[in-house]
């Protein structure tokens, strides 16, 4: 750039500054365009960060279900776990999401009542529910993972259910 500056003569400084401003504007525009191509507008980037935070706290965001009868709620949970697999296999995303949220709401209430159950089973069920909620919310479903999580939920809840029904 200095060589260009020297070659321009008396107006060289003005041309040099103009050229530098043009380069800076082009680079700034290209950088913004490149980042928009990857992430989208600033609003989308903000939504991505909210989505990441909510992904970590999906279970925490679901309100516990009000249950009158623990035994009936446990039966409903068992039924939801069984029918969730059917919703996943039939690609019924809305039904699967609804059932996953209901399972999570029921579990939040039931887990408080399952104090006699094995703590590792309670943690397993919670981890499986978090996985189910994350997978159901994903744009691309991993049906195999969802079915595996559902089966793990089934096994874990089967082991915890007797403690709820006593």
Short mmCIF file of C-alpha atoms in Angstrom, two decimals:
data_model
loop_
_atom_site.label_atom_id
_atom_site.label_comp_id
_atom_site.label_asym_id
_atom_site.label_seq_id
_atom_site.Cartn_x
_atom_site.Cartn_y
_atom_site.Cartn_z
CA UNK A 1 0.00 0.00 0.00
CA UNK A 2 2.86 2.36 0.67
CA UNK A 3 4.07 1.91 -2.92
CA UNK A 4 0.59 2.84 -4.16
CA UNK A 5 0.63 5.86 -1.84
CA UNK A 6 3.92 7.10 -3.22
CA UNK A 7 2.78 6.62 -6.79
CA UNK A 8 -0.36 8.72 -6.42
CA UNK A 9 1.43 12.00 -5.77
CA UNK A 10 -0.28 14.82 -3.81
CA UNK A 11 -3.71 13.16 -3.77
CA UNK A 12 -2.18 9.86 -2.70
CA UNK A 13 -3.20 10.18 0.93
CA UNK A 14 -6.85 10.71 0.07
CA UNK A 15 -6.82 7.82 -2.38
CA UNK A 16 -4.97 5.62 0.11
CA UNK A 17 -7.45 6.37 2.90
CA UNK A 18 -10.36 5.81 0.52
CA UNK A 19 -8.89 2.53 -0.64
CA UNK A 20 -8.32 1.40 2.95
CA UNK A 21 -11.88 2.32 3.92
CA UNK A 22 -13.16 0.34 0.94
CA UNK A 23 -11.07 -2.68 1.93
CA UNK A 24 -12.27 -2.45 5.54
CA UNK A 25 -15.91 -2.18 4.44
CA UNK A 26 -15.55 -5.11 2.07
CA UNK A 27 -13.88 -7.25 4.72
CA UNK A 28 -16.47 -6.32 7.31
CA UNK A 29 -19.27 -7.10 4.88
CA UNK A 30 -17.72 -10.43 3.91
CA UNK A 31 -17.21 -11.39 7.53
CA UNK A 32 -20.81 -10.57 8.42
CA UNK A 33 -22.03 -12.46 5.36
CA UNK A 34 -19.94 -15.49 6.23
CA UNK A 35 -21.21 -15.59 9.79
CA UNK A 36 -24.80 -15.11 8.62
CA UNK A 37 -24.38 -18.02 6.25
CA UNK A 38 -23.43 -20.26 9.15
CA UNK A 39 -25.66 -19.01 11.92
CA UNK A 40 -28.20 -16.71 10.32
CA UNK A 41 -29.13 -13.30 11.63
CA UNK A 42 -28.31 -12.10 15.13
CA UNK A 43 -31.77 -13.15 16.28
CA UNK A 44 -31.15 -16.72 15.20
CA UNK A 45 -27.82 -16.78 17.01
CA UNK A 46 -29.60 -15.63 20.16
CA UNK A 47 -32.21 -18.34 19.64
CA UNK A 48 -29.44 -20.93 19.21
CA UNK A 49 -27.99 -19.99 22.60
CA UNK A 50 -31.42 -20.16 24.19
CA UNK A 51 -31.98 -23.52 22.57
CA UNK A 52 -28.67 -24.80 23.95
CA UNK A 53 -29.60 -23.58 27.44
CA UNK A 54 -33.09 -25.04 27.21
CA UNK A 55 -31.66 -28.30 25.95
CA UNK A 56 -29.76 -28.65 29.19
CA UNK A 57 -32.82 -27.75 31.23
CA UNK A 58 -35.70 -29.28 29.26
CA UNK A 59 -36.70 -31.47 32.19
CA UNK A 60 -36.33 -28.56 34.61
CA UNK A 61 -38.66 -26.45 32.47
CA UNK A 62 -41.48 -28.99 32.64
CA UNK A 63 -43.87 -28.49 35.51
CA UNK A 64 -44.61 -31.47 37.74
CA UNK A 65 -47.99 -33.08 37.14
CA UNK A 66 -50.61 -32.89 39.82
CA UNK A 67 -51.44 -36.42 40.83
CA UNK A 68 -54.15 -37.58 43.21
CA UNK A 69 -53.36 -41.27 43.19
CA UNK A 70 -49.75 -42.44 42.96
CA UNK A 71 -50.74 -45.91 41.77
CA UNK A 72 -52.85 -44.50 38.91
CA UNK A 73 -50.08 -42.10 37.94
CA UNK A 74 -47.60 -45.00 37.90
CA UNK A 75 -49.93 -46.95 35.61
CA UNK A 76 -50.28 -43.92 33.31
CA UNK A 77 -46.48 -43.60 33.21
CA UNK A 78 -46.15 -47.27 32.24
CA UNK A 79 -48.74 -46.83 29.53
CA UNK A 80 -47.03 -43.72 28.15
CA UNK A 81 -43.68 -45.48 28.02
CA UNK A 82 -45.25 -48.30 26.00
CA UNK A 83 -47.16 -46.05 23.58
CA UNK A 84 -44.23 -43.67 23.11
CA UNK A 85 -42.41 -46.31 21.07
CA UNK A 86 -45.42 -46.63 18.76
CA UNK A 87 -45.52 -42.86 18.22
CA UNK A 88 -41.81 -42.82 17.38
CA UNK A 89 -42.03 -45.76 14.99
CA UNK A 90 -44.98 -44.19 13.17
CA UNK A 91 -43.16 -40.82 12.88
CA UNK A 92 -45.90 -39.04 14.83
CA UNK A 93 -43.68 -36.27 16.15
CA UNK A 94 -46.44 -34.28 17.81
CA UNK A 95 -47.75 -37.29 19.72
CA UNK A 96 -44.26 -38.38 20.71
CA UNK A 97 -43.42 -34.88 21.98
CA UNK A 98 -46.72 -34.70 23.89
CA UNK A 99 -46.11 -38.09 25.48
CA UNK A 100 -42.50 -37.26 26.34
CA UNK A 101 -43.59 -34.07 28.11
CA UNK A 102 -46.35 -35.91 29.97
CA UNK A 103 -43.90 -38.64 31.04
CA UNK A 104 -41.51 -35.97 32.30
CA UNK A 105 -44.29 -34.17 34.21
CA UNK A 106 -45.49 -37.41 35.77
CA UNK A 107 -41.95 -38.46 36.63
CA UNK A 108 -41.26 -35.18 38.41
CA UNK A 109 -44.20 -35.90 40.72
CA UNK A 110 -43.58 -39.63 41.05
CA UNK A 111 -39.86 -39.30 41.77
CA UNK A 112 -40.71 -37.41 44.96
CA UNK A 113 -42.78 -40.39 46.07
CA UNK A 114 -40.17 -43.01 45.12
CA UNK A 115 -37.90 -42.44 48.10
CA UNK A 116 -37.70 -46.20 48.77
CA UNK A 117 -36.41 -46.92 45.26
CA UNK A 118 -32.78 -47.39 44.33
CA UNK A 119 -31.11 -43.99 43.78
CA UNK A 120 -29.22 -45.20 40.69
CA UNK A 121 -32.52 -46.26 39.07
CA UNK A 122 -34.02 -42.85 39.77
CA UNK A 123 -31.00 -41.17 38.17
CA UNK A 124 -31.18 -43.53 35.19
CA UNK A 125 -34.85 -42.72 34.60
CA UNK A 126 -34.16 -38.99 34.82
CA UNK A 127 -31.22 -39.26 32.41
CA UNK A 128 -33.35 -41.30 29.99
CA UNK A 129 -36.13 -38.72 30.15
CA UNK A 130 -33.67 -35.90 29.46
CA UNK A 131 -32.40 -37.90 26.48
CA UNK A 132 -35.94 -38.50 25.23
CA UNK A 133 -36.83 -34.82 25.55
CA UNK A 134 -33.65 -33.80 23.72
CA UNK A 135 -34.16 -36.30 20.91
CA UNK A 136 -37.85 -35.45 20.45
CA UNK A 137 -36.95 -31.77 20.15
CA UNK A 138 -34.21 -32.45 17.57
CA UNK A 139 -34.94 -31.61 13.96
CA UNK A 140 -33.58 -34.97 12.81
CA UNK A 141 -34.85 -37.93 14.76
CA UNK A 142 -32.65 -40.81 15.68
CA UNK A 143 -35.38 -43.44 15.96
CA UNK A 144 -32.99 -46.11 17.15
CA UNK A 145 -31.81 -43.89 20.00
CA UNK A 146 -35.39 -42.97 20.91
CA UNK A 147 -36.45 -46.62 21.00
CA UNK A 148 -33.36 -47.51 23.06
CA UNK A 149 -34.11 -44.69 25.52
CA UNK A 150 -37.72 -45.81 25.72
CA UNK A 151 -36.66 -49.38 26.48
CA UNK A 152 -34.25 -48.16 29.15
CA UNK A 153 -37.08 -46.09 30.63
CA UNK A 154 -39.31 -49.14 30.59
CA UNK A 155 -36.74 -51.25 32.44
CA UNK A 156 -35.91 -48.53 34.96
CA UNK A 157 -39.52 -47.69 35.68
CA UNK A 158 -40.44 -51.36 35.96
CA UNK A 159 -37.88 -51.63 38.78
CA UNK A 160 -39.08 -48.45 40.53
CA UNK A 161 -42.82 -49.01 40.15
CA UNK A 162 -43.18 -51.42 43.13
CA UNK A 163 -41.77 -48.75 45.45
CA UNK A 164 -44.46 -46.36 44.18
CA UNK A 165 -47.32 -48.78 44.64
CA UNK A 166 -46.60 -49.63 48.29
#
